[in-house]
PDB file of C-alpha atoms in Angstrom:
ATOM      1  CA  UNK A   1     -10.677   8.549  32.078  1.00  0.00           C
ATOM      2  CA  UNK A   2     -14.863   8.718  32.559  1.00  0.00           C
ATOM      3  CA  UNK A   3     -15.541   5.598  29.946  1.00  0.00           C
ATOM      4  CA  UNK A   4     -18.713   5.318  29.604  1.00  0.00           C
ATOM      5  CA  UNK A   5     -19.481   1.765  28.514  1.00  0.00           C
ATOM      6  CA  UNK A   6     -23.278   1.735  28.662  1.00  0.00           C
ATOM      7  CA  UNK A   7     -25.430   2.366  25.550  1.00  0.00           C
ATOM      8  CA  UNK A   8     -26.059   6.715  24.930  1.00  0.00           C
ATOM      9  CA  UNK A   9     -29.438   8.023  24.977  1.00  0.00           C
ATOM     10  CA  UNK A  10     -28.635   8.738  21.197  1.00  0.00           C
ATOM     11  CA  UNK A  11     -28.289   4.942  20.866  1.00  0.00           C
ATOM     12  CA  UNK A  12     -31.622   4.459  22.604  1.00  0.00           C
ATOM     13  CA  UNK A  13     -33.730   7.029  20.181  1.00  0.00           C
ATOM     14  CA  UNK A  14     -34.011   6.552  16.620  1.00  0.00           C
ATOM     15  CA  UNK A  15     -30.769   7.446  14.850  1.00  0.00           C
ATOM     16  CA  UNK A  16     -31.009  11.134  13.013  1.00  0.00           C
ATOM     17  CA  UNK A  17     -31.475  10.856   8.952  1.00  0.00           C
ATOM     18  CA  UNK A  18     -27.182  10.120   8.672  1.00  0.00           C
ATOM     19  CA  UNK A  19     -25.411  13.218   6.655  1.00  0.00           C
ATOM     20  CA  UNK A  20     -22.435  12.296   6.254  1.00  0.00           C
ATOM     21  CA  UNK A  21     -20.946   8.494   4.811  1.00  0.00           C
ATOM     22  CA  UNK A  22     -21.858   5.822   2.046  1.00  0.00           C
ATOM     23  CA  UNK A  23     -23.937   4.473   0.396  1.00  0.00           C
ATOM     24  CA  UNK A  24     -23.758   0.569  -0.868  1.00  0.00           C
ATOM     25  CA  UNK A  25     -22.527   0.743  -4.824  1.00  0.00           C
ATOM     26  CA  UNK A  26     -22.089   4.254  -3.944  1.00  0.00           C
ATOM     27  CA  UNK A  27     -18.501   5.622  -6.842  1.00  0.00           C
ATOM     28  CA  UNK A  28     -17.134   9.225  -6.128  1.00  0.00           C
ATOM     29  CA  UNK A  29     -17.057  11.078  -3.596  1.00  0.00           C
ATOM     30  CA  UNK A  30     -19.067  11.458  -0.761  1.00  0.00           C
ATOM     31  CA  UNK A  31     -20.769  14.497  -0.113  1.00  0.00           C
ATOM     32  CA  UNK A  32     -18.618  17.962   0.021  1.00  0.00           C
ATOM     33  CA  UNK A  33     -19.736  18.726   4.178  1.00  0.00           C
ATOM     34  CA  UNK A  34     -16.793  22.170   4.993  1.00  0.00           C
ATOM     35  CA  UNK A  35     -14.909  23.948   3.488  1.00  0.00           C
ATOM     36  CA  UNK A  36     -12.032  21.548   2.962  1.00  0.00           C
ATOM     37  CA  UNK A  37     -13.785  18.797   2.041  1.00  0.00           C
ATOM     38  CA  UNK A  38     -15.411  20.990  -1.037  1.00  0.00           C
ATOM     39  CA  UNK A  39     -11.559  22.062  -2.129  1.00  0.00           C
ATOM     40  CA  UNK A  40     -10.770  18.678  -2.404  1.00  0.00           C
ATOM     41  CA  UNK A  41     -14.057  17.609  -4.332  1.00  0.00           C
ATOM     42  CA  UNK A  42     -13.401  20.379  -6.769  1.00  0.00           C
ATOM     43  CA  UNK A  43     -10.161  19.882  -7.110  1.00  0.00           C
ATOM     44  CA  UNK A  44     -10.089  16.289  -8.458  1.00  0.00           C
ATOM     45  CA  UNK A  45     -12.560  17.809 -10.860  1.00  0.00           C
ATOM     46  CA  UNK A  46      -9.943  19.770 -12.409  1.00  0.00           C
ATOM     47  CA  UNK A  47      -7.382  17.109 -12.019  1.00  0.00           C
ATOM     48  CA  UNK A  48      -9.910  14.697 -13.493  1.00  0.00           C
ATOM     49  CA  UNK A  49     -10.694  16.995 -16.760  1.00  0.00           C
ATOM     50  CA  UNK A  50      -7.370  17.393 -17.326  1.00  0.00           C
ATOM     51  CA  UNK A  51      -6.132  13.934 -17.448  1.00  0.00           C
ATOM     52  CA  UNK A  52      -9.074  12.821 -19.686  1.00  0.00           C
ATOM     53  CA  UNK A  53      -7.430  15.040 -22.290  1.00  0.00           C
ATOM     54  CA  UNK A  54      -3.802  14.667 -21.833  1.00  0.00           C
ATOM     55  CA  UNK A  55      -5.147  10.568 -21.883  1.00  0.00           C
ATOM     56  CA  UNK A  56      -7.111  10.897 -25.007  1.00  0.00           C
ATOM     57  CA  UNK A  57      -4.251  12.868 -26.630  1.00  0.00           C
ATOM     58  CA  UNK A  58      -1.622   9.945 -25.834  1.00  0.00           C
ATOM     59  CA  UNK A  59      -5.056   8.122 -27.610  1.00  0.00           C
ATOM     60  CA  UNK A  60      -5.473   9.859 -30.256  1.00  0.00           C
ATOM     61  CA  UNK A  61      -0.754  10.467 -31.444  1.00  0.00           C
ATOM     62  CA  UNK A  62      -0.804   6.319 -30.987  1.00  0.00           C
ATOM     63  CA  UNK A  63      -3.895   4.939 -33.314  1.00  0.00           C
ATOM     64  CA  UNK A  64      -2.808   7.858 -35.249  1.00  0.00           C
ATOM     65  CA  UNK A  65       1.164   6.393 -35.833  1.00  0.00           C
ATOM     66  CA  UNK A  66       0.054   3.562 -36.087  1.00  0.00           C
ATOM     67  CA  UNK A  67      -2.192   4.392 -39.394  1.00  0.00           C
ATOM     68  CA  UNK A  68       0.091   6.882 -40.445  1.00  0.00           C
ATOM     69  CA  UNK A  69       3.646   5.613 -39.907  1.00  0.00           C
ATOM     70  CA  UNK A  70       2.422   1.387 -41.111  1.00  0.00           C
ATOM     71  CA  UNK A  71       5.140  -1.000 -42.997  1.00  0.00           C
ATOM     72  CA  UNK A  72       2.191  -0.361 -45.316  1.00  0.00           C
ATOM     73  CA  UNK A  73       1.618   2.994 -45.417  1.00  0.00           C
ATOM     74  CA  UNK A  74       5.236   4.111 -45.191  1.00  0.00           C
ATOM     75  CA  UNK A  75       7.785   0.818 -46.363  1.00  0.00           C
ATOM     76  CA  UNK A  76      11.128   2.845 -46.223  1.00  0.00           C
ATOM     77  CA  UNK A  77      10.634   4.166 -42.567  1.00  0.00           C
ATOM     78  CA  UNK A  78      11.933   7.829 -41.736  1.00  0.00           C
ATOM     79  CA  UNK A  79      15.034   8.116 -40.718  1.00  0.00           C
ATOM     80  CA  UNK A  80      14.135  11.717 -38.473  1.00  0.00           C
ATOM     81  CA  UNK A  81      16.839  11.914 -35.870  1.00  0.00           C
ATOM     82  CA  UNK A  82      15.101  14.416 -33.699  1.00  0.00           C
ATOM     83  CA  UNK A  83      12.670  17.940 -34.389  1.00  0.00           C
ATOM     84  CA  UNK A  84      14.055  21.122 -32.230  1.00  0.00           C
ATOM     85  CA  UNK A  85      10.256  22.631 -32.650  1.00  0.00           C
ATOM     86  CA  UNK A  86       8.747  19.149 -30.959  1.00  0.00           C
ATOM     87  CA  UNK A  87      11.029  19.268 -28.070  1.00  0.00           C
ATOM     88  CA  UNK A  88      11.252  22.006 -26.846  1.00  0.00           C
ATOM     89  CA  UNK A  89       7.148  21.300 -27.024  1.00  0.00           C
ATOM     90  CA  UNK A  90       7.142  18.511 -25.164  1.00  0.00           C
ATOM     91  CA  UNK A  91       9.055  19.553 -21.815  1.00  0.00           C
ATOM     92  CA  UNK A  92       6.619  23.044 -21.356  1.00  0.00           C
ATOM     93  CA  UNK A  93       4.204  21.837 -21.971  1.00  0.00           C
ATOM     94  CA  UNK A  94       3.353  19.020 -19.090  1.00  0.00           C
ATOM     95  CA  UNK A  95       5.520  22.262 -17.352  1.00  0.00           C
ATOM     96  CA  UNK A  96       2.280  24.529 -17.680  1.00  0.00           C
ATOM     97  CA  UNK A  97       0.425  21.510 -17.612  1.00  0.00           C
ATOM     98  CA  UNK A  98       2.410  20.686 -13.460  1.00  0.00           C
ATOM     99  CA  UNK A  99       1.993  24.608 -12.655  1.00  0.00           C
ATOM    100  CA  UNK A 100      -1.870  24.833 -13.327  1.00  0.00           C
ATOM    101  CA  UNK A 101      -1.819  21.407 -11.233  1.00  0.00           C
ATOM    102  CA  UNK A 102       0.831  22.745  -8.243  1.00  0.00           C
ATOM    103  CA  UNK A 103      -1.235  26.266  -8.136  1.00  0.00           C
ATOM    104  CA  UNK A 104      -4.156  24.938  -7.168  1.00  0.00           C
ATOM    105  CA  UNK A 105      -3.329  21.894  -5.295  1.00  0.00           C
ATOM    106  CA  UNK A 106      -0.968  24.931  -3.330  1.00  0.00           C
ATOM    107  CA  UNK A 107      -3.791  26.732  -2.217  1.00  0.00           C
ATOM    108  CA  UNK A 108      -5.543  23.420  -1.174  1.00  0.00           C
ATOM    109  CA  UNK A 109      -2.524  22.216   1.316  1.00  0.00           C
ATOM    110  CA  UNK A 110      -2.671  25.239   3.376  1.00  0.00           C
ATOM    111  CA  UNK A 111      -6.669  25.525   3.345  1.00  0.00           C
ATOM    112  CA  UNK A 112      -5.730  22.195   5.434  1.00  0.00           C
ATOM    113  CA  UNK A 113      -3.130  23.043   7.572  1.00  0.00           C
ATOM    114  CA  UNK A 114      -4.210  26.873   8.345  1.00  0.00           C
ATOM    115  CA  UNK A 115      -6.600  25.988  11.012  1.00  0.00           C
ATOM    116  CA  UNK A 116      -9.323  28.844  11.774  1.00  0.00           C
ATOM    117  CA  UNK A 117      -9.949  30.474  15.038  1.00  0.00           C
ATOM    118  CA  UNK A 118     -11.383  27.812  16.244  1.00  0.00           C
ATOM    119  CA  UNK A 119     -14.726  27.695  18.297  1.00  0.00           C
ATOM    120  CA  UNK A 120     -14.292  24.300  19.615  1.00  0.00           C
ATOM    121  CA  UNK A 121     -12.287  21.908  20.334  1.00  0.00           C
ATOM    122  CA  UNK A 122     -11.888  18.471  21.040  1.00  0.00           C
ATOM    123  CA  UNK A 123      -8.446  16.259  21.945  1.00  0.00           C
ATOM    124  CA  UNK A 124      -9.569  12.648  20.168  1.00  0.00           C
ATOM    125  CA  UNK A 125      -6.899  10.022  21.211  1.00  0.00           C
ATOM    126  CA  UNK A 126      -6.987   6.703  19.093  1.00  0.00           C
ATOM    127  CA  UNK A 127      -7.177   3.456  21.271  1.00  0.00           C
ATOM    128  CA  UNK A 128      -6.321  -0.245  20.556  1.00  0.00           C
ATOM    129  CA  UNK A 129     -10.090  -0.103  19.794  1.00  0.00           C
ATOM    130  CA  UNK A 130     -11.860   2.131  20.298  1.00  0.00           C
ATOM    131  CA  UNK A 131     -11.510   6.481  20.328  1.00  0.00           C
ATOM    132  CA  UNK A 132     -11.726   9.059  22.828  1.00  0.00           C
ATOM    133  CA  UNK A 133     -12.720  12.205  23.711  1.00  0.00           C
ATOM    134  CA  UNK A 134     -12.255  15.045  25.605  1.00  0.00           C
ATOM    135  CA  UNK A 135     -13.467  19.002  25.283  1.00  0.00           C
ATOM    136  CA  UNK A 136     -10.622  21.349  26.769  1.00  0.00           C
ATOM    137  CA  UNK A 137     -11.778  24.030  26.678  1.00  0.00           C
ATOM    138  CA  UNK A 138     -15.127  22.927  27.698  1.00  0.00           C
ATOM    139  CA  UNK A 139     -14.398  21.006  31.221  1.00  0.00           C
ATOM    140  CA  UNK A 140     -15.814  18.095  29.634  1.00  0.00           C
ATOM    141  CA  UNK A 141     -12.971  14.586  30.778  1.00  0.00           C
ATOM    142  CA  UNK A 142     -12.672  12.119  28.651  1.00  0.00           C
ATOM    143  CA  UNK A 143     -15.782   9.879  27.233  1.00  0.00           C
ATOM    144  CA  UNK A 144     -14.863   6.050  25.294  1.00  0.00           C
ATOM    145  CA  UNK A 145     -17.161   6.509  21.847  1.00  0.00           C
ATOM    146  CA  UNK A 146     -17.771   2.623  21.868  1.00  0.00           C
ATOM    147  CA  UNK A 147     -19.065   0.479  18.304  1.00  0.00           C
ATOM    148  CA  UNK A 148     -22.250  -1.216  19.132  1.00  0.00           C
ATOM    149  CA  UNK A 149     -22.351  -4.623  17.792  1.00  0.00           C
ATOM    150  CA  UNK A 150     -25.738  -5.848  16.011  1.00  0.00           C
ATOM    151  CA  UNK A 151     -27.447  -6.878  18.985  1.00  0.00           C
ATOM    152  CA  UNK A 152     -27.635  -3.565  20.035  1.00  0.00           C
ATOM    153  CA  UNK A 153     -28.637  -1.039  17.014  1.00  0.00           C
ATOM    154  CA  UNK A 154     -31.781   0.923  16.479  1.00  0.00           C
ATOM    155  CA  UNK A 155     -33.172   1.499  13.188  1.00  0.00           C
ATOM    156  CA  UNK A 156     -31.733   3.281  11.104  1.00  0.00           C
ATOM    157  CA  UNK A 157     -28.303   3.132  12.653  1.00  0.00           C
ATOM    158  CA  UNK A 158     -25.876   1.418  10.454  1.00  0.00           C
ATOM    159  CA  UNK A 159     -24.135  -0.778  11.314  1.00  0.00           C
ATOM    160  CA  UNK A 160     -20.021  -1.405  11.868  1.00  0.00           C
ATOM    161  CA  UNK A 161     -20.563   2.746  12.478  1.00  0.00           C
ATOM    162  CA  UNK A 162     -22.156   3.459  15.203  1.00  0.00           C
ATOM    163  CA  UNK A 163     -20.650   4.574  18.344  1.00  0.00           C
ATOM    164  CA  UNK A 164     -23.043   4.172  22.237  1.00  0.00           C
ATOM    165  CA  UNK A 165     -21.079   8.554  22.332  1.00  0.00           C
ATOM    166  CA  UNK A 166     -21.037  10.321  19.034  1.00  0.00           C
ATOM    167  CA  UNK A 167     -18.790  13.819  19.825  1.00  0.00           C
ATOM    168  CA  UNK A 168     -21.521  16.639  18.877  1.00  0.00           C
ATOM    169  CA  UNK A 169     -20.072  19.845  17.628  1.00  0.00           C
ATOM    170  CA  UNK A 170     -22.357  22.944  16.941  1.00  0.00           C
ATOM    171  CA  UNK A 171     -22.946  23.282  12.714  1.00  0.00           C
ATOM    172  CA  UNK A 172     -21.389  26.245  11.229  1.00  0.00           C
ATOM    173  CA  UNK A 173     -18.409  26.502  13.801  1.00  0.00           C
ATOM    174  CA  UNK A 174     -15.127  25.579  13.267  1.00  0.00           C
ATOM    175  CA  UNK A 175     -13.959  22.386  15.229  1.00  0.00           C
ATOM    176  CA  UNK A 176     -10.642  21.631  15.733  1.00  0.00           C
ATOM    177  CA  UNK A 177      -9.616  18.575  16.647  1.00  0.00           C
ATOM    178  CA  UNK A 178      -6.207  17.790  18.934  1.00  0.00           C
ATOM    179  CA  UNK A 179      -5.618  14.077  17.273  1.00  0.00           C
ATOM    180  CA  UNK A 180      -3.029  11.246  19.112  1.00  0.00           C
ATOM    181  CA  UNK A 181      -2.588   7.644  20.296  1.00  0.00           C
ATOM    182  CA  UNK A 182      -2.147   5.963  23.556  1.00  0.00           C
ATOM    183  CA  UNK A 183      -1.202   2.883  21.948  1.00  0.00           C
ATOM    184  CA  UNK A 184      -0.734   2.097  18.560  1.00  0.00           C
ATOM    185  CA  UNK A 185      -0.798   4.262  15.685  1.00  0.00           C
ATOM    186  CA  UNK A 186      -4.554   4.922  14.739  1.00  0.00           C
ATOM    187  CA  UNK A 187      -5.288   7.603  11.583  1.00  0.00           C
ATOM    188  CA  UNK A 188      -8.642   9.938  12.395  1.00  0.00           C
ATOM    189  CA  UNK A 189     -10.207  10.067   9.043  1.00  0.00           C
ATOM    190  CA  UNK A 190     -13.792  11.223   8.195  1.00  0.00           C
ATOM    191  CA  UNK A 191     -14.420  11.672   4.787  1.00  0.00           C
ATOM    192  CA  UNK A 192     -17.743  14.046   4.330  1.00  0.00           C
ATOM    193  CA  UNK A 193     -15.292  16.481   5.664  1.00  0.00           C
ATOM    194  CA  UNK A 194     -12.530  16.198   4.151  1.00  0.00           C
ATOM    195  CA  UNK A 195      -9.973  14.997   6.838  1.00  0.00           C
ATOM    196  CA  UNK A 196      -7.791  12.182   7.651  1.00  0.00           C
ATOM    197  CA  UNK A 197      -4.902  12.428  10.330  1.00  0.00           C
ATOM    198  CA  UNK A 198      -2.307   9.608  12.159  1.00  0.00           C
ATOM    199  CA  UNK A 199      -3.151   9.445  15.908  1.00  0.00           C
ATOM    200  CA  UNK A 200       0.575   8.935  17.021  1.00  0.00           C
ATOM    201  CA  UNK A 201       1.906   7.733  20.173  1.00  0.00           C
ATOM    202  CA  UNK A 202       3.537  10.825  22.009  1.00  0.00           C
ATOM    203  CA  UNK A 203       2.750  13.406  19.732  1.00  0.00           C
ATOM    204  CA  UNK A 204       0.020  16.236  19.073  1.00  0.00           C
ATOM    205  CA  UNK A 205      -1.280  16.388  15.223  1.00  0.00           C
ATOM    206  CA  UNK A 206      -4.087  18.594  14.327  1.00  0.00           C
ATOM    207  CA  UNK A 207      -7.002  19.632  11.445  1.00  0.00           C
ATOM    208  CA  UNK A 208     -10.285  20.833  11.803  1.00  0.00           C
ATOM    209  CA  UNK A 209     -13.534  21.357  10.150  1.00  0.00           C
ATOM    210  CA  UNK A 210     -16.994  23.218  10.093  1.00  0.00           C
ATOM    211  CA  UNK A 211     -20.501  20.996   9.175  1.00  0.00           C
ATOM    212  CA  UNK A 212     -22.571  22.353   6.701  1.00  0.00           C
ATOM    213  CA  UNK A 213     -25.392  21.593   8.047  1.00  0.00           C
ATOM    214  CA  UNK A 214     -26.533  19.023  11.265  1.00  0.00           C
ATOM    215  CA  UNK A 215     -26.394  15.425  10.969  1.00  0.00           C
ATOM    216  CA  UNK A 216     -24.685  13.117  11.625  1.00  0.00           C
ATOM    217  CA  UNK A 217     -20.808  11.977   9.526  1.00  0.00           C
ATOM    218  CA  UNK A 218     -19.177   9.392  10.402  1.00  0.00           C
ATOM    219  CA  UNK A 219     -15.493   8.438   9.660  1.00  0.00           C
ATOM    220  CA  UNK A 220     -13.457   5.594  11.289  1.00  0.00           C
ATOM    221  CA  UNK A 221      -9.694   4.715  11.720  1.00  0.00           C
ATOM    222  CA  UNK A 222      -7.292   4.114   8.497  1.00  0.00           C
ATOM    223  CA  UNK A 223      -4.333   3.166   9.735  1.00  0.00           C
ATOM    224  CA  UNK A 224      -3.960  -0.357  10.624  1.00  0.00           C
ATOM    225  CA  UNK A 225      -3.745  -0.662  13.884  1.00  0.00           C
ATOM    226  CA  UNK A 226      -3.980  -4.686  14.931  1.00  0.00           C
ATOM    227  CA  UNK A 227      -6.928  -7.237  15.222  1.00  0.00           C
ATOM    228  CA  UNK A 228     -10.309  -4.605  15.601  1.00  0.00           C
ATOM    229  CA  UNK A 229      -9.281  -2.424  13.137  1.00  0.00           C
ATOM    230  CA  UNK A 230     -12.383  -2.050  11.859  1.00  0.00           C
ATOM    231  CA  UNK A 231     -14.246  -2.326  14.148  1.00  0.00           C
ATOM    232  CA  UNK A 232     -13.434   1.948  15.719  1.00  0.00           C
ATOM    233  CA  UNK A 233     -16.044   4.069  14.185  1.00  0.00           C
ATOM    234  CA  UNK A 234     -16.257   7.616  13.910  1.00  0.00           C
ATOM    235  CA  UNK A 235     -19.289   8.990  14.893  1.00  0.00           C
ATOM    236  CA  UNK A 236     -20.052  13.421  14.880  1.00  0.00           C
ATOM    237  CA  UNK A 237     -23.143  14.625  15.187  1.00  0.00           C
ATOM    238  CA  UNK A 238     -23.642  17.990  14.510  1.00  0.00           C
ATOM    239  CA  UNK A 239     -26.796  20.353  16.165  1.00  0.00           C
ATOM    240  CA  UNK A 240     -27.697  23.283  16.476  1.00  0.00           C
ATOM    241  CA  UNK A 241     -25.966  26.828  18.458  1.00  0.00           C
ATOM    242  CA  UNK A 242     -28.504  26.416  20.748  1.00  0.00           C
ATOM    243  CA  UNK A 243     -29.008  22.363  21.123  1.00  0.00           C
ATOM    244  CA  UNK A 244     -24.909  22.075  21.374  1.00  0.00           C
ATOM    245  CA  UNK A 245     -24.772  24.767  24.144  1.00  0.00           C
ATOM    246  CA  UNK A 246     -27.583  23.385  26.705  1.00  0.00           C
ATOM    247  CA  UNK A 247     -25.211  19.642  25.581  1.00  0.00           C
ATOM    248  CA  UNK A 248     -21.748  21.234  26.728  1.00  0.00           C
ATOM    249  CA  UNK A 249     -23.814  22.545  30.057  1.00  0.00           C
ATOM    250  CA  UNK A 250     -25.074  18.841  30.902  1.00  0.00           C
ATOM    251  CA  UNK A 251     -22.578  17.432  29.376  1.00  0.00           C
ATOM    252  CA  UNK A 252     -20.029  18.631  31.678  1.00  0.00           C
ATOM    253  CA  UNK A 253     -20.780  17.251  35.222  1.00  0.00           C
ATOM    254  CA  UNK A 254     -23.125  14.131  33.722  1.00  0.00           C
ATOM    255  CA  UNK A 255     -22.457  13.397  29.775  1.00  0.00           C
ATOM    256  CA  UNK A 256     -24.599  10.353  30.133  1.00  0.00           C
ATOM    257  CA  UNK A 257     -28.094  12.703  30.707  1.00  0.00           C
ATOM    258  CA  UNK A 258     -26.827  15.424  28.580  1.00  0.00           C
ATOM    259  CA  UNK A 259     -27.356  12.968  25.513  1.00  0.00           C
ATOM    260  CA  UNK A 260     -30.332  11.495  27.053  1.00  0.00           C
ATOM    261  CA  UNK A 261     -31.751  15.078  27.308  1.00  0.00           C
ATOM    262  CA  UNK A 262     -30.027  16.088  23.584  1.00  0.00           C
ATOM    263  CA  UNK A 263     -31.957  12.096  22.315  1.00  0.00           C
ATOM    264  CA  UNK A 264     -35.158  13.606  23.509  1.00  0.00           C
ATOM    265  CA  UNK A 265     -34.591  16.966  22.304  1.00  0.00           C
ATOM    266  CA  UNK A 266     -33.593  15.631  18.590  1.00  0.00           C
ATOM    267  CA  UNK A 267     -36.292  12.971  18.213  1.00  0.00           C
ATOM    268  CA  UNK A 268     -39.412  15.887  18.954  1.00  0.00           C
ATOM    269  CA  UNK A 269     -37.759  17.683  16.052  1.00  0.00           C
ATOM    270  CA  UNK A 270     -37.753  14.839  13.565  1.00  0.00           C
ATOM    271  CA  UNK A 271     -41.925  14.035  14.786  1.00  0.00           C
ATOM    272  CA  UNK A 272     -42.557  17.788  14.339  1.00  0.00           C
ATOM    273  CA  UNK A 273     -40.310  17.643  10.902  1.00  0.00           C
ATOM    274  CA  UNK A 274     -42.670  14.563  10.123  1.00  0.00           C
ATOM    275  CA  UNK A 275     -45.845  15.514  10.737  1.00  0.00           C
ATOM    276  CA  UNK A 276     -45.113  18.370   8.946  1.00  0.00           C
ATOM    277  CA  UNK A 277     -44.220  16.789   5.685  1.00  0.00           C
ATOM    278  CA  UNK A 278     -47.130  15.189   5.821  1.00  0.00           C
ATOM    279  CA  UNK A 279     -49.807  18.501   6.291  1.00  0.00           C
ATOM    280  CA  UNK A 280     -48.027  20.213   3.198  1.00  0.00           C
ATOM    281  CA  UNK A 281     -50.017  18.698   0.101  1.00  0.00           C
ATOM    282  CA  UNK A 282     -53.091  19.335   2.297  1.00  0.00           C
ATOM    283  CA  UNK A 283     -51.947  22.575   3.151  1.00  0.00           C
ATOM    284  CA  UNK A 284     -50.016  23.876  -0.286  1.00  0.00           C
ATOM    285  CA  UNK A 285     -54.420  22.619  -2.049  1.00  0.00           C
ATOM    286  CA  UNK A 286     -54.570  26.941  -0.308  1.00  0.00           C
TER     287      UNK A 286
END
């Protein structure tokens, strides 16, 4: 395994704006950045509406029963033992509700499990306690992605999420991820992509994602795997097709050099974007 224990050029440059990560005091899901996560978010929103309606209906029944059938209003309690219409209704209606929930859930499962023709294949291997990545179809040998310690972080890099070597993929392209482990069970999870796959020694699992836009997307191991389980983050950098092609061509022989070149290009792009943003008010007055 080609291990890169030195801090990569990505760490030396200011971090690209994080597109997929959690934020302090955030409620709800991270922003959906892939087709799968968009479907998960939509399905969740539908469930919230259904569940809220059921809760309010049951609450209304409880309040109505408490008022309508209390001892004061009904000194002589009803001795009704059954009601055929009500019994049929409370059997059929829940079945219909479950069918309404089941149909989109099966579609979502099919979307998650059916991997489209992949443009890029990445193999992710879990170790105690870091991730190793390789690109089997591109000839890029396995490299390690180790969490940066606090004294290694640069401006803009999130604590406990930044790594020395990020996974680089093209934005807008289908990326197939083959997941396994070398020692104990881990779990490869990136919330903004809606993926979470167990990494099991001796077994190959797979998933896929399609990053909507360039940026950095963070995840973490999501299966308790030992003392430093909390310190094996995942960092995926999505770039343009041109940037990915240039990085890939160089990474085959010199990963560290490819990272340095890409980091320099991204830094230049950010500088130009910042200058354009500053100049925008002046240009808009013409």
